[in-house]
Amino acid sequence: MLFYRLLNLAKMPVALAFLVVMVITALLAGALGYGVSYLGQKALLVDTRVETAQQRLVELQGTVNDFNRRGNVHAVTREVSRLTSNRHLKRVAIVGADGEIYHASRAEMRSMPVSRFPQIESVLRQFDIAADTRVQVHVSEDGQSLIGVLPLEPLSQATRARLFQNAYLYAEFDLNGDLQQLRYHHQSSLVYIGLAVLLLLSLSFTLLYWGIKHSIEKILTGTRRLAQGEYDYRIRLNEPNEFGQIAEAIDRMAESLAVNHRELTYLAERDLLTGLTNRYKLYQLLEKRIEEAPERPFALLFIDLDRFKIINDTLGHQNGDAYLKVIAERLQAGLSSRDIVARFGGDEFLVMLDSADRDEIHATTNRLIKALSESVVIRDQKLFTSSSVGIALYPSDGDSIHELIKAADIAMYQVKSDDSLRWSYYHESFDNNSINYLAFRTYIKQAIEAGLVVPVFQPQVDARTHEVVGYEALARMQDERGQWISPVQFLPVIEENGWMVEFSNVMYTNAMMTFEQWLYQAPLTGRPTLSLNLATMQLNHNEFLEDLDRLLNAFPQTAKLLELEITEGIFIGNIATKLPVLHAIKRRGIDIAIDDFGTGYSSLAYLKKLPLDRLKIDKSFVQDIGVDLNDNAIIETIIAMASKLGLSVVSEGVETEAQLAFLQAKDCHIIQGYLTGRPGSLPDWPAENPS
């Protein structure tokens, strides 16, 4: 395991890995160099020794043959003795053809048969078989000796039978000493060469290491700064190698991260719909403003769009979003570069005015209110809304962000509760009003959930016969003490909070149940109709027809007499999406009337396409009969147009005989107003009527 770790260079520090590689390289290079050089020198040494031995033996062959021919045995012995003076000679022997050793460098070999020395005999037999007359020198099998054999002329001493074809001189030279000396010299050279290689590698390693270390340090610096969020930092190594490629890849990654970081920062700090600063970023900016200049005051404006939910529910969220974008642009255009505007949520905006000068606050606030009150064109329709603005001052109204926002919010709700105000500064006394508003809001919600919506009925009378031909059911609510709450108070709360569908369902149920029970005592003929107001938000609700069918099945008598009154708000948005619902209502046998006709967004082009039965003239025109000639002309026009379209007409708000006389003179005979009856409970049927 330790050996494996030592060789696992990929997990070592760079310096140590280079050192290990350098040492291994030096060792391998030295070993390889030593082996190649040693083998080459050894071969050269052997060749030299063989060549020298051959020359010496050839000379000796001639000398021995000459002395032998003359029978000078002593000269042969002397020549062999002189040969033994060679320090490389291990042993020498002259063997006759009869296999007898006649001369030898060693005394114990003389006069001995060659068979006593198997190695010599084996060599001589191989040579004798080859019948080669030349001097032969070769290396022994163990590589430690040179063996030379040369044929001689027959010896004069030989008397026995022939064992070989010729007499021979056998010589064995030692190579081991020369090889040891060669190895020694090579080992010494290897040490010096190794030191030189090691020195050269060390120098190369040092230069390479510092170059690589410089590149790695730049790459590590870049990655550290990248990890710390410095996405604009670039390594820029500019080297034509792998390190340059790595650095370039990291720089590309940093550039991509920088782009992503900017996008994420924008998404985290901006409102996606309007592009304004969002609530999270606003908190940061306000905290920074307070921290940097805690003694310098500023103003915080809380802006809420009035009745925006009606636009949103009527036109749809897509068009509502487009409306908010225009509002955001107008807020930005009305502020200086030192001010901050943020979308707080929904239709609520916060504005920080860098100055706390009252005159500047008044001028800016009025400028913003005026800009927000101007019409906004959405899908070729002009839409209007107003705004309520609450103002809180730092640090007098709060020295923290949450306190300031709360104070501005309370001031804004104070404005909403007072129709005479468009903006207001925060005052401590508003706290109770805010608490009362929240409590009132909570009570209205709980009352709707508990079904505490009371229907009252205002009669519609045919002035010609004085008979009641119908009733309009109007919603009323009571507070905890049983006191009546004005619709002017509870309806805005219901609309702003989006509770209109739930409220209308309760109102429909209670009104139709009361009317159904009342019809049990009514005659079978001449029964009056029941009119219920149909809000645009109900028409846009997916489950409206399902809820309506449930009520029609529950109250079948009332279903036959039902009329639904829509307002001219139906013309806001895409009316084509509402026509199928209106036709579905008509197919259920329900009459449809337009309430408050002439005051809103009536379009004559669409009026003829609606499945209408009746128009109701708004009371604002009726009240000025005989006072404003324009109103007289408008009433005459509405009645004439209704007659041409085959629609009946009901006049609302009739309170005087003069108004009644004018309407009857213009052929409008169905009257609704205080003159003919106030809203209240349904009357008892006369006793003579069958029950």
XYZ file of C-alpha atoms in Angstrom:
691
model
C 0.000 0.000 0.000
C 2.864 2.386 0.847
C 4.587 1.551 -2.444
C 1.336 2.234 -4.273
C 0.974 5.595 -2.565
C 4.519 6.526 -3.434
C 3.889 5.715 -7.075
C 0.484 7.412 -7.189
C 1.903 10.590 -8.675
C -1.488 12.047 -9.544
C -2.254 12.563 -5.855
C 1.183 13.954 -4.900
C 2.076 17.626 -4.631
C 3.589 18.801 -7.898
C 7.101 19.361 -6.456
C 7.258 15.883 -4.898
C 5.852 14.274 -8.037
C 8.502 15.966 -10.156
C 11.218 14.861 -7.711
C 10.049 11.251 -7.866
C 9.879 11.384 -11.656
C 13.340 12.952 -11.810
C 14.911 10.266 -9.569
C 13.206 7.424 -11.421
C 14.246 8.930 -14.763
C 17.856 9.287 -13.577
C 17.910 5.708 -12.332
C 16.404 4.320 -15.486
C 18.659 6.410 -17.700
C 21.735 5.393 -15.694
C 20.785 1.716 -15.686
C 20.071 1.747 -19.390
C 23.266 3.612 -20.164
C 25.290 1.345 -17.935
C 23.835 -1.786 -19.511
C 24.336 -0.680 -23.108
C 27.862 0.618 -22.476
C 28.908 -2.418 -20.446
C 27.687 -4.884 -23.024
C 29.417 -2.958 -25.794
C 32.715 -2.716 -23.922
C 32.497 -6.346 -22.893
C 32.068 -7.433 -26.499
C 34.999 -5.246 -27.520
C 37.139 -6.635 -24.720
C 36.339 -10.215 -25.668
C 37.081 -9.548 -29.343
C 40.406 -7.978 -28.420
C 41.357 -10.845 -26.158
C 40.361 -13.404 -28.813
C 42.393 -11.623 -31.467
C 45.449 -11.382 -29.152
C 45.142 -15.011 -28.159
C 44.878 -16.087 -31.791
C 48.009 -14.158 -32.713
C 49.953 -15.572 -29.799
C 48.822 -19.113 -30.450
C 49.667 -18.902 -34.160
C 53.177 -17.802 -33.236
C 53.391 -20.572 -30.665
C 52.166 -23.151 -33.216
C 55.101 -22.442 -35.508
C 57.626 -22.445 -32.705
C 56.425 -25.706 -31.143
C 56.267 -27.475 -34.511
C 59.833 -26.355 -35.277
C 61.210 -27.546 -31.969
C 59.244 -30.787 -32.262
C 60.700 -31.554 -35.692
C 64.161 -31.170 -34.268
C 63.212 -33.287 -31.292
C 64.065 -30.521 -28.874
C 61.655 -31.447 -26.115
C 63.263 -29.087 -23.642
C 62.719 -26.168 -25.979
C 59.038 -27.035 -26.217
C 58.822 -27.216 -22.439
C 60.610 -23.900 -22.174
C 58.252 -22.311 -24.647
C 55.224 -23.581 -22.691
C 56.738 -22.204 -19.491
C 57.272 -18.850 -21.139
C 53.620 -18.880 -22.178
C 52.561 -19.385 -18.587
C 54.111 -16.050 -17.675
C 50.995 -14.433 -19.212
C 48.906 -13.389 -16.235
C 45.706 -14.112 -18.139
C 46.627 -17.750 -18.799
C 44.856 -20.169 -16.521
C 46.299 -23.405 -17.933
C 47.972 -24.778 -21.052
C 48.607 -28.318 -22.236
C 50.157 -30.057 -25.255
C 48.263 -33.264 -25.945
C 49.594 -35.873 -28.263
C 47.512 -37.774 -30.791
C 47.573 -40.687 -28.309
C 45.738 -38.595 -25.727
C 48.778 -38.132 -23.420
C 49.567 -34.709 -21.946
C 53.280 -34.234 -22.600
C 53.693 -30.614 -21.635
C 51.505 -28.560 -19.228
C 51.597 -25.356 -17.241
C 50.678 -27.318 -14.151
C 52.851 -30.161 -12.892
C 49.912 -32.316 -11.859
C 48.717 -32.384 -15.453
C 51.936 -33.620 -17.018
C 52.154 -37.225 -18.237
C 48.470 -37.623 -17.491
C 45.916 -38.934 -19.964
C 43.609 -36.198 -21.220
C 40.653 -38.270 -20.162
C 41.410 -37.178 -16.602
C 40.334 -33.674 -17.667
C 36.871 -33.987 -19.281
C 36.588 -30.332 -20.255
C 39.855 -30.408 -22.195
C 39.011 -33.760 -23.774
C 35.576 -32.517 -24.851
C 36.989 -29.436 -26.501
C 39.709 -31.392 -28.279
C 37.270 -34.006 -29.580
C 34.984 -31.280 -31.018
C 37.950 -29.646 -32.682
C 39.296 -32.990 -33.917
C 35.981 -33.916 -35.467
C 35.830 -30.566 -37.276
C 39.294 -31.377 -38.706
C 40.058 -27.667 -38.865
C 43.761 -26.859 -39.103
C 43.355 -23.220 -38.100
C 43.755 -21.825 -34.641
C 40.390 -21.712 -32.897
C 39.659 -19.388 -29.945
C 36.185 -19.104 -28.345
C 34.578 -18.077 -25.104
C 33.691 -20.710 -22.578
C 30.128 -21.515 -21.740
C 30.314 -19.680 -18.380
C 31.754 -16.630 -20.124
C 34.662 -16.449 -17.688
C 37.396 -17.861 -19.962
C 38.812 -17.905 -23.489
C 39.661 -21.366 -24.819
C 42.171 -21.681 -27.634
C 43.003 -24.889 -29.591
C 45.583 -25.286 -32.341
C 46.740 -28.445 -34.136
C 50.422 -29.497 -33.924
C 52.563 -31.816 -35.918
C 52.900 -35.326 -34.453
C 55.000 -35.384 -31.357
C 58.135 -37.464 -31.276
C 57.293 -38.740 -27.797
C 53.937 -40.272 -28.784
C 54.103 -44.077 -28.793
C 50.615 -45.369 -28.090
C 47.670 -45.756 -30.382
C 46.185 -42.636 -31.820
C 43.208 -41.098 -29.980
C 43.106 -37.910 -32.084
C 44.011 -37.156 -35.643
C 46.610 -34.632 -34.545
C 48.409 -33.439 -31.514
C 46.960 -30.310 -30.051
C 47.891 -27.375 -27.911
C 45.119 -26.434 -25.495
C 45.238 -22.977 -23.854
C 42.685 -21.447 -21.429
C 42.841 -17.700 -20.748
C 41.070 -15.956 -17.856
C 38.487 -13.267 -18.732
C 36.985 -12.747 -15.276
C 39.622 -10.290 -14.113
C 39.238 -8.122 -17.178
C 35.459 -8.232 -16.844
C 35.625 -7.233 -13.193
C 37.928 -4.366 -14.027
C 35.584 -3.381 -16.852
C 32.632 -3.459 -14.499
C 34.513 -1.364 -11.972
C 35.376 1.272 -14.549
C 31.796 1.321 -15.781
C 30.389 1.611 -12.287
C 32.693 4.546 -11.604
C 31.678 6.140 -14.855
C 28.044 5.481 -14.034
C 28.370 7.370 -10.763
C 29.882 10.398 -12.480
C 27.430 10.242 -15.352
C 24.569 9.760 -12.882
C 25.653 12.803 -10.913
C 25.910 14.813 -14.103
C 22.489 13.616 -15.264
C 21.037 14.304 -11.841
C 22.497 17.790 -11.869
C 21.143 18.418 -15.349
C 17.739 17.024 -14.422
C 17.710 19.086 -11.240
C 18.382 22.227 -13.198
C 15.752 21.308 -15.759
C 13.350 20.324 -13.024
C 13.869 23.603 -11.209
C 13.206 25.636 -14.339
C 10.224 23.461 -15.267
C 8.868 23.453 -11.719
C 8.964 27.222 -11.341
C 7.324 27.638 -14.724
C 4.585 25.160 -13.859
C 4.263 26.575 -10.343
C 3.726 30.046 -11.794
C 0.987 28.731 -14.088
C -0.659 26.696 -11.321
C -0.555 29.622 -8.894
C -2.267 31.871 -11.438
C -4.909 29.208 -12.054
C -5.416 28.647 -8.306
C -5.670 32.407 -7.730
C -8.305 32.603 -10.432
C -10.335 29.712 -9.011
C -10.123 31.132 -5.459
C -11.322 34.541 -6.567
C -14.012 32.869 -8.618
C -15.115 30.914 -5.541
C -15.273 34.205 -3.615
C -17.721 35.620 -6.144
C -15.291 37.744 -8.203
C -16.819 36.658 -11.487
C -15.199 39.505 -13.459
C -11.655 38.321 -12.651
C -9.761 36.693 -15.553
C -6.597 34.547 -15.372
C -5.354 35.387 -18.904
C -2.438 32.927 -18.802
C -1.867 33.023 -22.585
C 0.333 29.922 -22.706
C 0.254 27.496 -25.677
C 0.020 24.404 -23.486
C -2.427 22.481 -21.329
C -2.214 25.063 -18.542
C -3.159 27.760 -21.012
C -6.111 25.655 -22.140
C -7.223 25.106 -18.530
C -6.913 28.822 -17.766
C -8.851 29.695 -20.917
C -11.590 27.209 -19.958
C -11.797 28.716 -16.448
C -11.989 32.226 -17.921
C -14.832 31.127 -20.177
C -16.578 29.568 -17.181
C -16.040 32.793 -15.196
C -17.551 34.815 -18.026
C -20.566 32.494 -18.117
C -20.890 32.689 -14.325
C -20.655 36.481 -14.481
C -23.524 36.614 -16.971
C -25.578 34.162 -14.894
C -24.759 36.079 -11.719
C -25.912 39.348 -13.254
C -29.113 37.699 -14.444
C -29.751 36.067 -11.060
C -28.962 39.327 -9.276
C -31.447 41.108 -11.520
C -34.080 38.442 -10.883
C -33.395 38.546 -7.140
C -33.566 42.338 -6.929
C -36.157 43.222 -9.555
C -39.857 42.704 -9.922
C -40.233 40.426 -12.931
C -43.415 42.081 -14.178
C -42.596 45.790 -13.961
C -38.789 45.750 -13.767
C -38.954 47.898 -10.634
C -36.946 47.226 -7.514
C -38.635 44.431 -5.572
C -39.413 44.266 -1.865
C -36.209 42.361 -0.978
C -33.931 44.891 -2.678
C -35.917 47.814 -1.287
C -35.269 46.577 2.251
C -31.537 46.441 1.462
C -31.515 49.946 -0.010
C -33.457 51.392 2.909
C -31.185 49.682 5.425
C -28.136 51.052 3.611
C -29.683 54.548 3.500
C -30.382 54.500 7.249
C -26.959 53.044 8.047
C -25.026 55.564 5.933
C -26.994 58.661 6.995
C -28.919 57.894 10.194
C -29.440 61.608 10.943
C -30.762 62.598 7.503
C -34.570 62.305 7.172
C -36.470 60.977 4.176
C -40.071 60.189 3.220
C -41.664 56.827 2.409
C -44.815 56.766 0.273
C -47.162 53.756 0.284
C -49.228 53.830 -2.947
C -52.245 51.599 -3.546
C -54.327 51.571 -6.731
C -58.043 51.937 -6.006
C -60.376 49.311 -7.455
C -57.585 47.748 -9.522
C -58.977 44.295 -8.803
C -62.048 45.141 -10.840
C -59.855 45.836 -13.875
C -57.805 42.712 -13.232
C -60.829 40.430 -12.882
C -62.723 42.030 -15.747
C -59.966 42.226 -18.344
C -57.983 39.246 -17.150
C -54.592 39.043 -15.493
C -52.668 39.525 -18.724
C -54.228 42.927 -19.334
C -54.014 43.726 -15.649
C -50.270 43.068 -15.838
C -50.009 45.407 -18.828
C -51.804 48.072 -16.801
C -49.331 47.676 -13.930
C -46.390 48.058 -16.312
C -47.742 51.429 -17.460
C -48.238 52.497 -13.839
C -44.643 51.503 -13.049
C -43.330 53.561 -15.981
C -45.285 56.597 -14.810
C -43.959 56.256 -11.268
C -40.378 56.090 -12.526
C -40.901 59.072 -14.808
C -42.265 61.169 -11.930
C -39.251 60.697 -9.639
C -35.693 61.992 -9.506
C -32.600 59.786 -9.776
C -32.102 60.061 -5.992
C -35.514 58.527 -5.273
C -36.391 54.823 -5.221
C -39.586 53.174 -6.420
C -40.411 49.520 -5.758
C -43.324 47.212 -6.309
C -44.372 46.019 -2.876
C -46.860 43.443 -4.129
C -50.029 43.224 -6.227
C -51.142 46.814 -6.925
C -49.076 48.315 -4.083
C -45.937 50.392 -4.597
C -43.423 52.001 -2.248
C -41.532 55.188 -3.047
C -38.611 56.543 -1.036
C -38.151 60.289 -1.481
C -34.603 61.262 -0.584
C -35.801 64.626 0.659
C -38.042 65.204 3.692
C -38.914 68.767 2.673
C -42.687 69.096 2.939
C -43.028 71.227 -0.199
C -41.080 68.704 -2.269
C -43.100 65.826 -0.808
C -46.375 67.587 -1.636
C -45.271 68.418 -5.184
C -43.998 64.898 -5.907
C -47.036 63.193 -4.366
C -49.501 65.333 -6.319
C -47.501 64.771 -9.499
C -47.621 61.006 -9.020
C -51.343 60.978 -8.185
C -52.084 63.031 -11.299
C -49.991 60.715 -13.486
C -51.689 57.610 -12.104
C -55.162 59.067 -12.614
C -54.654 59.562 -16.345
C -56.243 57.017 -18.650
C -54.419 53.869 -19.697
C -55.276 52.364 -23.066
C -55.487 48.577 -22.924
C -56.767 46.747 -26.026
C -58.209 49.956 -27.498
C -60.082 50.776 -24.287
C -59.410 53.707 -21.996
C -59.196 52.629 -18.385
C -59.052 54.861 -15.331
C -58.104 54.302 -11.740
C -57.196 56.462 -8.799
C -54.629 55.950 -6.079
C -54.391 56.304 -2.319
C -51.072 57.439 -0.858
C -49.894 57.176 2.744
C -46.738 59.032 3.789
C -44.369 58.220 6.669
C -41.287 60.245 7.617
C -37.968 58.915 8.871
C -37.128 59.041 11.743
C -40.149 60.723 13.296
C -42.635 57.982 12.251
C -40.226 55.099 12.745
C -36.498 54.449 12.859
C -36.665 50.996 11.264
C -37.836 49.808 7.867
C -40.746 47.782 9.174
C -42.001 50.615 11.360
C -41.898 53.051 8.433
C -43.716 50.701 6.078
C -46.334 49.981 8.719
C -46.860 53.711 9.341
C -47.162 54.498 5.629
C -49.561 51.552 5.195
C -51.779 52.800 8.038
C -51.805 56.305 6.522
C -52.795 54.823 3.166
C -55.757 52.973 4.681
C -56.814 56.202 6.368
C -56.971 57.772 2.899
C -59.071 54.887 1.609
C -61.549 55.323 4.443
C -62.025 59.024 3.676
C -63.253 59.847 0.159
C -62.148 63.474 0.582
C -58.460 62.464 0.837
C -56.038 61.440 -1.874
C -52.930 61.345 0.334
C -52.128 61.772 3.994
C -49.210 61.816 6.418
C -49.138 59.209 9.164
C -50.429 60.211 12.561
C -50.504 58.139 15.730
C -54.267 58.527 15.917
C -54.526 56.567 12.671
C -53.444 53.418 14.462
C -56.882 52.958 15.957
C -58.514 53.637 12.585
C -56.275 51.045 10.987
C -57.146 48.554 13.665
C -60.832 49.342 13.123
C -60.445 48.848 9.360
C -58.749 45.494 9.813
C -61.385 44.440 12.302
C -64.149 45.554 9.911
C -62.500 43.663 7.043
C -62.284 40.538 9.189
C -65.931 40.841 10.237
C -67.127 41.196 6.623
C -65.195 38.074 5.635
C -66.567 36.100 8.566
C -70.112 37.338 7.871
C -69.922 36.144 4.258
C -68.623 32.756 5.373
C -71.474 32.542 7.915
C -74.098 33.464 5.265
C -75.041 36.727 7.037
C -76.055 38.635 3.907
C -79.603 39.982 4.218
C -81.678 40.540 1.042
C -84.093 43.482 0.943
C -86.559 43.929 -1.910
C -87.496 47.142 -3.747
C -90.650 46.951 -5.845
C -90.887 47.734 -9.550
C -94.336 49.174 -10.300
C -96.318 49.588 -13.500
C -97.461 53.211 -13.152
C -100.438 52.584 -15.405
C -102.014 49.909 -13.184
C -100.105 50.570 -9.949
C -99.356 46.848 -9.790
C -96.034 45.476 -8.584
C -94.536 43.658 -11.540
C -91.206 42.792 -9.973
C -88.756 43.149 -7.093
C -85.055 43.900 -7.147
C -83.180 42.137 -4.354
C -80.542 44.377 -2.751
C -77.849 43.149 -0.352
C -77.558 44.461 3.185
C -75.329 43.515 6.114
C -75.499 44.140 9.844
C -72.715 44.689 12.332
C -72.223 42.842 15.629
C -74.795 45.116 17.317
C -77.439 44.523 14.655
C -76.995 47.964 13.070
C -77.277 48.191 9.284
C -74.012 48.687 7.401
C -74.211 50.869 4.310
C -73.361 49.139 1.012
C -71.006 52.075 0.404
C -68.919 50.716 3.286
C -68.914 46.973 2.754
C -69.004 46.691 -1.063
C -65.569 48.353 -1.628
C -64.029 46.005 0.935
C -65.559 43.002 -0.833
C -64.376 44.197 -4.263
C -60.844 45.083 -3.146
C -60.331 41.716 -1.494
C -61.805 39.641 -4.304
C -64.737 38.223 -2.326
C -67.455 39.181 -4.839
C -68.136 35.638 -6.077
C -68.534 34.220 -2.556
C -70.628 37.232 -1.502
C -72.918 36.927 -4.534
C -73.424 33.191 -3.988
C -74.631 33.871 -0.436
C -76.815 36.758 -1.609
C -78.387 34.671 -4.407
C -79.091 31.783 -2.036
C -80.700 33.937 0.663
C -82.709 36.067 -1.788
C -84.042 33.115 -3.827
C -84.864 31.099 -0.692
C -86.806 34.056 0.781
C -88.591 34.666 -2.505
C -89.385 30.943 -2.916
C -90.995 30.816 0.523
C -92.941 34.004 -0.235
C -94.234 32.494 -3.493
C -95.875 29.627 -1.573
C -98.571 32.156 -0.530
C -98.775 33.910 -3.929
C -101.499 33.370 -6.558
C -100.591 31.249 -9.520
C -100.972 34.159 -11.950
C -99.646 37.688 -11.993
C -96.561 36.792 -9.996
C -93.808 39.466 -9.912
C -90.292 38.823 -11.140
C -87.124 38.748 -8.996
C -84.129 40.749 -10.175
C -80.621 39.955 -8.919
C -77.457 41.894 -9.715
C -74.872 39.931 -11.710
C -71.290 41.154 -11.170
C -68.745 40.937 -13.968
C -66.501 38.872 -11.705
C -69.265 36.280 -11.501
C -69.445 36.080 -15.293
C -65.686 35.496 -15.402
C -65.854 32.753 -12.776
C -65.505 29.242 -14.204
C -68.112 27.710 -11.907
C -70.819 30.395 -12.275
C -73.221 28.368 -14.431
C -72.765 25.320 -12.192
C -73.616 27.425 -9.117
C -76.593 28.963 -10.947
C -77.985 25.548 -11.912
C -77.741 24.403 -8.318
C -79.885 27.385 -7.229
C -82.402 26.941 -10.058
C -82.919 23.322 -9.032
C -83.237 24.245 -5.368
C -85.810 27.022 -5.989
C -87.866 26.005 -9.043
C -90.692 28.570 -8.573
C -88.274 31.474 -8.352
C -86.325 30.120 -11.323
C -89.340 30.766 -13.564
C -89.455 34.446 -12.498
C -85.747 35.247 -12.358
C -84.055 38.213 -14.003
C -80.320 38.984 -13.782
C -79.089 42.571 -14.058
C -75.675 43.151 -15.572
C -73.824 46.470 -15.553
C -72.107 48.246 -18.394
C -68.813 47.025 -16.936
C -69.391 43.950 -19.084
C -68.144 45.964 -22.048
C -64.686 46.232 -20.441
C -62.359 43.628 -21.898
C -63.184 40.918 -24.375
C -66.979 40.821 -24.437
C -66.865 37.908 -26.876
C -65.791 35.631 -24.001
C -68.852 36.678 -21.983
C -71.455 36.223 -24.723
C -71.534 32.394 -24.412
C -72.306 32.712 -20.689
C -75.078 35.239 -21.315
C -76.632 33.030 -23.973
C -76.414 30.065 -21.589
C -78.294 32.133 -18.990
C -80.918 33.011 -21.579
C -81.364 29.341 -22.525
C -82.278 28.643 -18.899
C -85.314 30.918 -19.269
C -83.822 33.805 -17.325
C -84.351 37.427 -18.455
C -81.327 39.746 -18.694
C -81.339 43.484 -18.045
C -78.638 46.183 -18.192
C -78.544 48.145 -14.943
C -77.518 51.833 -14.668
C -77.678 52.174 -18.453
C -76.017 55.282 -19.906
C -73.398 55.814 -17.206
C -70.594 53.504 -18.223
C -69.019 51.809 -21.221
C -72.075 51.072 -23.370
C -71.251 50.139 -26.944
C -74.139 50.235 -29.378
C -72.258 47.821 -31.634
C -72.328 45.172 -28.932
C -75.693 46.175 -27.468
C -77.563 44.599 -30.359
C -75.587 41.340 -29.943
C -76.450 40.861 -26.269
C -79.471 38.653 -25.407
C -81.181 41.498 -23.529
C -84.766 41.924 -22.364
C -84.676 45.255 -20.563
C -82.770 48.507 -20.030
C -82.752 50.280 -16.676
C -82.262 54.051 -16.852
C -79.831 55.183 -14.162
C -81.199 57.353 -11.401
C -78.589 60.070 -12.065
C -80.511 61.012 -15.226
C -83.929 60.771 -13.554
C -83.002 63.053 -10.668
C -82.283 65.951 -13.055
C -85.509 65.664 -15.065
C -86.806 69.172 -15.593
C -83.499 70.606 -14.349
C -80.985 69.551 -16.978
C -82.343 69.457 -20.517
C -79.473 67.193 -21.546
C -80.700 64.540 -19.133
C -84.199 64.865 -20.575
C -82.773 64.291 -24.064
C -80.737 61.307 -22.890
C -83.799 59.676 -21.312
C -85.854 60.238 -24.454
C -83.030 58.717 -26.554
C -82.704 55.636 -24.331
C -86.469 55.005 -24.377
C -86.641 55.422 -28.167
C -83.615 53.159 -28.723
C -85.058 50.485 -26.434
C -88.323 50.607 -28.348
C -86.492 50.131 -31.644
C -84.564 47.171 -30.189
C -87.714 45.623 -28.734
C -86.554 46.068 -25.126
C -88.676 47.144 -22.163
C -87.461 50.019 -19.981
C -87.349 50.475 -16.215
C -86.573 53.847 -14.700
C -84.648 53.854 -11.403
C -84.576 56.511 -8.702
C -88.043 57.968 -9.282
C -88.850 60.102 -6.233
C -91.285 62.805 -7.416
C -94.605 63.020 -9.272
C -92.995 65.354 -11.811
C -90.402 62.730 -12.670
C -93.119 60.125 -12.968
C -95.250 62.340 -15.241
C -92.269 63.006 -17.563
C -91.435 59.320 -17.835
C -95.008 58.287 -18.539
C -95.254 60.960 -21.179
C -92.253 59.330 -22.877
C -93.836 55.846 -22.673
C -91.732 54.625 -19.759
C -94.198 53.057 -17.320
C -92.162 50.634 -15.149
C -90.964 52.642 -12.165
C -88.523 51.839 -9.343
C -87.763 54.356 -6.621
C -88.749 55.818 -3.310
C -91.933 57.189 -4.883
C -93.309 53.687 -5.294
C -91.544 51.874 -2.462
C -88.352 51.694 -0.450
C -86.258 48.523 -0.106
C -87.553 46.265 2.630
C -89.147 42.929 3.362
C -91.533 41.288 0.964
C -95.160 42.272 1.753
C -97.741 39.840 2.980
C -100.259 38.680 0.421
C -103.873 39.897 0.906
C -106.005 37.497 2.937
C -108.375 36.877 0.047
C -105.574 35.524 -2.087
C -105.398 31.733 -1.965
C -102.353 30.324 -0.257
